[in-house]
Tab-separated table of C-alpha atoms and ligand atoms in Angstrom:
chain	number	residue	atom	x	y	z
E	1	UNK	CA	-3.134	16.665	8.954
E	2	UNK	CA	-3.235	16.477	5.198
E	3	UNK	CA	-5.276	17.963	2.250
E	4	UNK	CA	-7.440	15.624	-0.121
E	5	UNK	CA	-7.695	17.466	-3.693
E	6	UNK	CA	-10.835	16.017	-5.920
E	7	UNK	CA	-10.812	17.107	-9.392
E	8	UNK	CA	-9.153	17.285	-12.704
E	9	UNK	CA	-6.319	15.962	-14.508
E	10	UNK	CA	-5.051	16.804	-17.936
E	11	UNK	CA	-1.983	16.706	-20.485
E	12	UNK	CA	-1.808	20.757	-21.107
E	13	UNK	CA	-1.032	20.752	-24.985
E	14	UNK	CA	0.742	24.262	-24.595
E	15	UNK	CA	1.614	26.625	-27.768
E	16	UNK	CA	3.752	30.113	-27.160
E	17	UNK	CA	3.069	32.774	-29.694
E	18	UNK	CA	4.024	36.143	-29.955
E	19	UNK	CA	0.335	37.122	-29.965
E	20	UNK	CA	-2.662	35.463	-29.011
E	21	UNK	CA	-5.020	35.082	-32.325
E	22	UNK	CA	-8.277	36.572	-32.883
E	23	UNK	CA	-11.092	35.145	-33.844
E	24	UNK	CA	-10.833	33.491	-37.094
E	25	UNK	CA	-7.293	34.369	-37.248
E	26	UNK	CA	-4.035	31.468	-38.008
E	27	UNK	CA	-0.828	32.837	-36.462
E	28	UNK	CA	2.346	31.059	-36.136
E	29	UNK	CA	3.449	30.326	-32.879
E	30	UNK	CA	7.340	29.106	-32.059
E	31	UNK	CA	6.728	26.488	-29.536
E	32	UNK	CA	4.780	23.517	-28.234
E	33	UNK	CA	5.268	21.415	-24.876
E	34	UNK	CA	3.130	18.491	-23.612
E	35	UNK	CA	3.124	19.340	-19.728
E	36	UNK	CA	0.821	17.584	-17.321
E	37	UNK	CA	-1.689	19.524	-15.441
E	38	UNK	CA	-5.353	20.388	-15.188
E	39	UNK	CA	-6.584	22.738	-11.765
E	40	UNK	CA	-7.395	19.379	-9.140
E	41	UNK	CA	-3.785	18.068	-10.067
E	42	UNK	CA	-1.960	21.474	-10.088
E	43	UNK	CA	-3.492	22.328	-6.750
E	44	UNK	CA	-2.399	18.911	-5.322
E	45	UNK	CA	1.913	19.567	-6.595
E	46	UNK	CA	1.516	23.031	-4.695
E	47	UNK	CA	0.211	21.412	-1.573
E	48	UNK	CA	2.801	18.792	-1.902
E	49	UNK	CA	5.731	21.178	-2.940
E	50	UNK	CA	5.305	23.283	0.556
E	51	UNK	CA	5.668	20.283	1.901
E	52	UNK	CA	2.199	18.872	3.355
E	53	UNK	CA	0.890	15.858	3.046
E	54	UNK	CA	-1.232	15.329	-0.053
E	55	UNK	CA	-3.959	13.003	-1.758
E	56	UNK	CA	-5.591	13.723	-5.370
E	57	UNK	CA	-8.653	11.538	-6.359
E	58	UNK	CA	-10.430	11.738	-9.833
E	59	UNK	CA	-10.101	9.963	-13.069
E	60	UNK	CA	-7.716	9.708	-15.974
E	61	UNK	CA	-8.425	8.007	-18.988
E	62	UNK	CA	-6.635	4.289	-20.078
E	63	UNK	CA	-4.208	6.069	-22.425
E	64	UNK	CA	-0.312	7.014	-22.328
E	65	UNK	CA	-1.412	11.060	-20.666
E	66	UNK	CA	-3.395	9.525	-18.154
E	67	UNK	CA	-0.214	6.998	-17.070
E	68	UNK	CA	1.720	10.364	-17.222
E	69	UNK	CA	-0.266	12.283	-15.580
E	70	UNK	CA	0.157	9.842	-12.597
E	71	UNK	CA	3.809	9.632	-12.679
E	72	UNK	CA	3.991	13.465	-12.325
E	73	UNK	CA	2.331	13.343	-9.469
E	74	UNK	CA	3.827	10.518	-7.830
E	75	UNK	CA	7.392	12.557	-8.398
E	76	UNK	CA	6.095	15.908	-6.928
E	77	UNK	CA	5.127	13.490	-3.611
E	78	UNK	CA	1.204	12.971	-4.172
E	79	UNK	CA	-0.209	10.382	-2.899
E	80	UNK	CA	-2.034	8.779	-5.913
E	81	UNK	CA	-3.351	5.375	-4.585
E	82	UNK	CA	-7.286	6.704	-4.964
E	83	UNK	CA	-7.167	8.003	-8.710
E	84	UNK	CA	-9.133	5.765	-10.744
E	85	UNK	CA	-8.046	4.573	-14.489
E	86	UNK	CA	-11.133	4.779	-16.540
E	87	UNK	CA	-10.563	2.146	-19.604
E	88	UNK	CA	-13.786	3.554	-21.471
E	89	UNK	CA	-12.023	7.004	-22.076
E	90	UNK	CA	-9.488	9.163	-23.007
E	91	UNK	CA	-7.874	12.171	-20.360
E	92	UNK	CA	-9.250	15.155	-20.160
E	93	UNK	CA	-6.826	17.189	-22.392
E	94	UNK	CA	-6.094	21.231	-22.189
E	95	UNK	CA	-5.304	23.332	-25.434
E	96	UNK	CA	-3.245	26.431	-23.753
E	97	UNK	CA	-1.550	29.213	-26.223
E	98	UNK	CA	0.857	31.426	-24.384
E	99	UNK	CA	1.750	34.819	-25.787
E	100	UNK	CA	5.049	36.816	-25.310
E	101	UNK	CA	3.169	38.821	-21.721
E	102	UNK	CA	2.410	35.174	-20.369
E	103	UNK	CA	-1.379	35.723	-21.389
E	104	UNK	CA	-3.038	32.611	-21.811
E	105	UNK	CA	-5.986	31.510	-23.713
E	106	UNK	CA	-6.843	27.930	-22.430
E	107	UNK	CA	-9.439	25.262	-24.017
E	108	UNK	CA	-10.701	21.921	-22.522
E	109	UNK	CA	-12.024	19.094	-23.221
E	110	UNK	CA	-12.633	17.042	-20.279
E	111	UNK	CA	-12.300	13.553	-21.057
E	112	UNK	CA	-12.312	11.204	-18.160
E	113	UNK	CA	-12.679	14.355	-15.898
E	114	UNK	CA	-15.673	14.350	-16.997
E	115	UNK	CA	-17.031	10.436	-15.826
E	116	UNK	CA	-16.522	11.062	-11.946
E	117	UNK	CA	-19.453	10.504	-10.399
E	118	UNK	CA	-20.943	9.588	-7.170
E	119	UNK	CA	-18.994	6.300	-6.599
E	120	UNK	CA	-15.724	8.937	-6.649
E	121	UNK	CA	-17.527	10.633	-3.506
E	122	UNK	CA	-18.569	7.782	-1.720
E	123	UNK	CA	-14.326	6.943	-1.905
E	124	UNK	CA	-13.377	10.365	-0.808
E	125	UNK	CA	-11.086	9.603	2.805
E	126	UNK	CA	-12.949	13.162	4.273
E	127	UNK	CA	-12.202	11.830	7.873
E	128	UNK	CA	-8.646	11.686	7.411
E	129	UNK	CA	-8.169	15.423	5.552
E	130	UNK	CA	-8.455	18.481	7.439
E	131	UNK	CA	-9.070	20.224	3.837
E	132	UNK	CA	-10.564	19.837	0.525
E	133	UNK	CA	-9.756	21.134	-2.013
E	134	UNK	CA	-12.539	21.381	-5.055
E	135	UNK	CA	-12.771	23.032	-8.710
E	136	UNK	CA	-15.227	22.771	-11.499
E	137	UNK	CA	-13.656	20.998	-14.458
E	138	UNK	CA	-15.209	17.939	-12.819
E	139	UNK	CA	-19.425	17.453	-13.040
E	140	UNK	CA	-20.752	20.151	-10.673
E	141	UNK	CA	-23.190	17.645	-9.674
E	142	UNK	CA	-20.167	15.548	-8.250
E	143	UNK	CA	-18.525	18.907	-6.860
E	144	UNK	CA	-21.681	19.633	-5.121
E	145	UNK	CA	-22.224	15.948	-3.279
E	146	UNK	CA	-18.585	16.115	-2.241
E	147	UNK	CA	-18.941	19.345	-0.918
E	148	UNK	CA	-21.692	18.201	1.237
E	149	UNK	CA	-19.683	15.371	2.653
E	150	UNK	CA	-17.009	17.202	3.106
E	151	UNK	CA	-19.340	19.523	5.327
E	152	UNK	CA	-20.538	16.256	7.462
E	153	UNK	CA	-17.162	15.337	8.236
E	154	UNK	CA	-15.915	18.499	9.290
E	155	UNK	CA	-13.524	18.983	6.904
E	156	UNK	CA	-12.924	22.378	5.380
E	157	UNK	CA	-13.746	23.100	1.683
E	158	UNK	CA	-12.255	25.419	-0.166
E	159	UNK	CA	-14.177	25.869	-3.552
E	160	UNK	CA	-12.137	27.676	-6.641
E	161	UNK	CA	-15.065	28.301	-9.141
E	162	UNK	CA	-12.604	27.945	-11.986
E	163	UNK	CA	-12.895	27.716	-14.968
E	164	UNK	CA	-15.803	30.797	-14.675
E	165	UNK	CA	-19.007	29.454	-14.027
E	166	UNK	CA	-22.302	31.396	-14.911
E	167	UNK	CA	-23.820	30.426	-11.637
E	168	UNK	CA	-23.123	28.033	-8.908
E	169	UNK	CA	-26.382	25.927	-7.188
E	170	UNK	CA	-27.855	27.402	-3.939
E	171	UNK	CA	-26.936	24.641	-2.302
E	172	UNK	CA	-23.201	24.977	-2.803
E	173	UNK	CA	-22.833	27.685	-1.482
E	174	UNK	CA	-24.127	26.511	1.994
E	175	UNK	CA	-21.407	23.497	1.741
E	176	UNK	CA	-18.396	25.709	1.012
E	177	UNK	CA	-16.720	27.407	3.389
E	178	UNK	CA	-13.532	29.246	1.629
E	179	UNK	CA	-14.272	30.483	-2.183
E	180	UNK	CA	-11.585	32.065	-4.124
E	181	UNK	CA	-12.910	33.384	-7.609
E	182	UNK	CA	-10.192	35.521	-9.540
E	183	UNK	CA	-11.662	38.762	-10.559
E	184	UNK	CA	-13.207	37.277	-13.921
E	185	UNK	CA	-15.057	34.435	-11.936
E	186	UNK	CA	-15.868	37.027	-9.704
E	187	UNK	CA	-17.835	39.017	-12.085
E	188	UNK	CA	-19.037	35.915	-13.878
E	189	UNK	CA	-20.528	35.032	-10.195
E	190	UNK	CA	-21.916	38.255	-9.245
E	191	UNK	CA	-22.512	40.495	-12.384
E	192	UNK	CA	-20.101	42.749	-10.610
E	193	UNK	CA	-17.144	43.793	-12.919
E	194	UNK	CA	-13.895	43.529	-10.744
E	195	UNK	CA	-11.698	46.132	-12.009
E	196	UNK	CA	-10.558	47.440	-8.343
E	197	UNK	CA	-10.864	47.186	-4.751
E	198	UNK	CA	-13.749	48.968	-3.791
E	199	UNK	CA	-15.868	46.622	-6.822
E	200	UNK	CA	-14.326	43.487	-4.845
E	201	UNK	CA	-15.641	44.573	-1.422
E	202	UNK	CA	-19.019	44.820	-3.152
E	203	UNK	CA	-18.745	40.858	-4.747
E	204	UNK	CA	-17.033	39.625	-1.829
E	205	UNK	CA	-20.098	40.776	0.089
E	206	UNK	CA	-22.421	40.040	-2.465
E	207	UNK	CA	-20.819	36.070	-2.165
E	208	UNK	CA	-21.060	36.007	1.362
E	209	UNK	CA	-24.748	37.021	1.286
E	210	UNK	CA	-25.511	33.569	-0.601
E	211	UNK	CA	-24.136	31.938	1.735
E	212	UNK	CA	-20.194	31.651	1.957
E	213	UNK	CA	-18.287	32.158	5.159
E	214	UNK	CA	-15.238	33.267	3.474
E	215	UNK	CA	-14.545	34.884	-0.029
E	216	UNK	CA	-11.100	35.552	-1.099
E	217	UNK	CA	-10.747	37.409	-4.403
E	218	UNK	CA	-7.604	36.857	-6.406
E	219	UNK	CA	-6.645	39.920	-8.163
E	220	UNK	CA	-3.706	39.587	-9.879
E	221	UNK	CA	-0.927	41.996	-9.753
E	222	UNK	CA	-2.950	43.515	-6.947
E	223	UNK	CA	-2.844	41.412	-4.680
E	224	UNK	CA	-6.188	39.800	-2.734
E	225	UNK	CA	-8.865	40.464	-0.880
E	226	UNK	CA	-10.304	38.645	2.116
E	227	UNK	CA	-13.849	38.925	3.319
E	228	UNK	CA	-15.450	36.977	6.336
E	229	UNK	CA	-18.519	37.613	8.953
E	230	UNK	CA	-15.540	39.795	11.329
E	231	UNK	CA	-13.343	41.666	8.602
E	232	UNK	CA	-12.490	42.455	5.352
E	233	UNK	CA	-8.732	42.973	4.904
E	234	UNK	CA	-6.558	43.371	1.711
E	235	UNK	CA	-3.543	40.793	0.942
E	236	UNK	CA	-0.715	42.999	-0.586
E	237	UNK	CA	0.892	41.519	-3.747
E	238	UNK	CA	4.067	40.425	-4.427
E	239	UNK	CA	6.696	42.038	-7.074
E	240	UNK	CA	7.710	39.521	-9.731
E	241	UNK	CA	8.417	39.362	-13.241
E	242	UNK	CA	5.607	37.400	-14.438
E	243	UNK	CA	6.357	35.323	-17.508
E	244	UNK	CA	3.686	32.744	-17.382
E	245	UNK	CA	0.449	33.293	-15.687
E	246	UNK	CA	-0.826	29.529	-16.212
E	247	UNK	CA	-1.806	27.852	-12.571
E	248	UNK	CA	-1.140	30.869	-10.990
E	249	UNK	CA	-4.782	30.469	-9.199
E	250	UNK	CA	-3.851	27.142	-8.638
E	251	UNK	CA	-0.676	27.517	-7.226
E	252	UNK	CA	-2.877	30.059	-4.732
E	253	UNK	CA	-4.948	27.613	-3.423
E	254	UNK	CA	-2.178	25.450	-2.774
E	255	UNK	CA	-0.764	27.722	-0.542
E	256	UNK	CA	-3.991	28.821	1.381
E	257	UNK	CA	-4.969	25.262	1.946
E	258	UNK	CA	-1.456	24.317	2.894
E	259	UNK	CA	-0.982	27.301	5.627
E	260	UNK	CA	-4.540	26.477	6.987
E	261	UNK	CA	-3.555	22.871	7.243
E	262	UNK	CA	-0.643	23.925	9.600
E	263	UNK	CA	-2.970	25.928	11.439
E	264	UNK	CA	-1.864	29.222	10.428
E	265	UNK	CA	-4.095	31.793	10.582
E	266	UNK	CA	-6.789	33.279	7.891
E	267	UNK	CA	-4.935	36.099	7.662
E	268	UNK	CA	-1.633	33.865	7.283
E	269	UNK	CA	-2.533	31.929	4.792
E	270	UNK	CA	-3.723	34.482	2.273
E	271	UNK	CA	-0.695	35.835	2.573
E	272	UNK	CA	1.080	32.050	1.851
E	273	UNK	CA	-1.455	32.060	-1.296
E	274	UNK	CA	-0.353	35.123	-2.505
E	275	UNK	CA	3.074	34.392	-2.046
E	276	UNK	CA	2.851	31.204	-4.275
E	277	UNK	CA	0.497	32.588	-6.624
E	278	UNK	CA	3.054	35.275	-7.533
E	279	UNK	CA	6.457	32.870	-8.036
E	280	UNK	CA	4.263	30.383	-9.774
E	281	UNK	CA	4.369	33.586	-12.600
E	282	UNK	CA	7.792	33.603	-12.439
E	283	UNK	CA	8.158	29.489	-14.334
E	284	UNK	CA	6.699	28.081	-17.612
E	285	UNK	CA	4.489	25.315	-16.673
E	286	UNK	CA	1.607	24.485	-14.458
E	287	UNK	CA	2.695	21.874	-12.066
E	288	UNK	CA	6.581	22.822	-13.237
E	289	UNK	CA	5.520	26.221	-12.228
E	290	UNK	CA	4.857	25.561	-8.138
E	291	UNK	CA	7.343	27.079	-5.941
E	292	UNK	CA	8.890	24.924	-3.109
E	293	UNK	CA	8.061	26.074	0.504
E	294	UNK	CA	11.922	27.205	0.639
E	295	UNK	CA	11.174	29.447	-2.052
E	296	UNK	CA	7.944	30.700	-0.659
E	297	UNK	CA	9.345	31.403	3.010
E	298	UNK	CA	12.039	33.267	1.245
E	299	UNK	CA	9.617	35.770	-0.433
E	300	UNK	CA	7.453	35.887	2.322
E	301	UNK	CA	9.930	36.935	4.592
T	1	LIG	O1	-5.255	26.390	-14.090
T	1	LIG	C1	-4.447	25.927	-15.132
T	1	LIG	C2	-4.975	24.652	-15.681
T	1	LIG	O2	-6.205	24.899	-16.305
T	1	LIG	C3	-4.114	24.014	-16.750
T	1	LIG	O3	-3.134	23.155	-16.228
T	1	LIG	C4	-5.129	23.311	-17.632
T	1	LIG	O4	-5.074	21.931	-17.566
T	1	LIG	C5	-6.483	23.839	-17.169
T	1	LIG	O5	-7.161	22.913	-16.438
């Protein structure tokens, strides 16, 4: 069975720096790379890097990024047939800078991520997916009626409310069944700062009481957390160096929705995300960044 991603694409315009500037502030930095990228498109490499069959739908603009954001997804395996070419604008673009811990600061400006509409949905092959897998640097709007589809069909949605959204509708959270906020989005959802496990527990459960079946916290260099209607269990993390924390999150829900699309268990796949959220640190780059699923059974077992 395969995984349909709906969402974003974007040319990452990525800076390193020693330091990240402050507000106000002109620094020097040392580099600069045009990589391809954006959270729908990164999720959609991981998927197809662990090897499971793949589809990403959205829009990219009529210019020379949107033709390579394509091709980069055609070479990691993607299937790309669906993505529309929207002549009227330009792709959505993403400003990263990069310091020397692999901090990121990253700023968008979503271009023709921002035309999908409902026309996009009413394409969306949801009988033919076992998973979806949705972000926000699309229209919520559009996130929202494609959740609901999704939910019609039977297909699982996995949600990652990225980047950090004040608050989601009421509605979405009835049409989602997996939602994986890092521990900023967490806090942004909840009010609930996310410093530590026992704060988790308390947004995970706070999540769940609007409405989600599932909430799975990233957290970083500690690992994950996992809360349903029958448990609440912690995912350990893995050591790495980290060098370059870009798509990291994406790179996790890659692996979740590619272990769940095997069948793997809940508690399975968590561990698959965290597995490929951690080597994803290890590589400059977003989509450059997502480990193979040789790498990932090798650090998994
Ligand atoms: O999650 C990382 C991604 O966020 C980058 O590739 C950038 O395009 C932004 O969408």
């Amino acid at each position: 069975m395969s995984i349909l991603v709906f969402g974003s694409l974007n040319m990452d315009l990525v800076t390193r720096t020693h330091r990240l500037p402050q507000a106000g502030e002109t620094i020097a930095g040392y580099s600069f790379e045009t990589l391809p990228g954006g959270k729908g498109a990164n999720q959609a490499v991981a998927v197809a890097r662990l090897g499971v069959p793949v589809q990403m739908r959205g829009r990219v603009g009529g210019d020379e990024f949107g033709k390579m954001l394509i091709e980069s997804l055609q070479l990691a395996g993607v299937n790309c047939e669906g993505i529309a070419i929207d002549q009227t604008t330009s792709s959505g673009v993403a400003a990263i800078a990069i310091d020397d811990l692999g901090e990121n600061h990253i700023i968008i400006v979503a271009g023709a991520n921002g035309k999908v509409d409902l026309s996009d949905v009413d394409r969306l092959p949801l009988q033919a997916n076992k998973v979806l897998l949705l972000q926000l640097e699309i229209p919520m709007a559009i996130v929202l009626a494609a959740a609901q589809a999704a939910q019609q069909a039977g297909t699982i949605v996995i949600l990652d409310p990225a980047p950090a959204p004040t608050q989601l509708p009421a509605e979405l959270y009835a049409a989602v069944d997996i939602l994986t906020p890092n521990q900023v989005e967490a806090e942004q959802l909840t009010g609930i700062a996310v410093p530590d496990q026992a704060s988790a527990i308390q947004a995970a459960r706070q999540l769940r009481q609007r409405g989600i079946g599932t909430v799975v916290i990233k957290m970083g260099a500690q690992g994950a957390l996992c809360a349903t209607a029958a448990e609440e269990f912690w995912v350990s993390p893995f050591a790495v160096r980290a060098i370059d924390t870009v798509a990291a999150g994406d790179a996790f829900n890659g692996g979740l929705a590619a272990a769940l699309a095997e069948g793997r268990s809940l508690s399975e796949a968590c561990r698959w995300a965290a597995a490929a959220g951690a080597l994803a640190t290890t590589v400059k780059g977003a989509q450059s960044a997502m480990p193979t699923r040789a790498e990932l059974i090798r650090l998994i077992s």
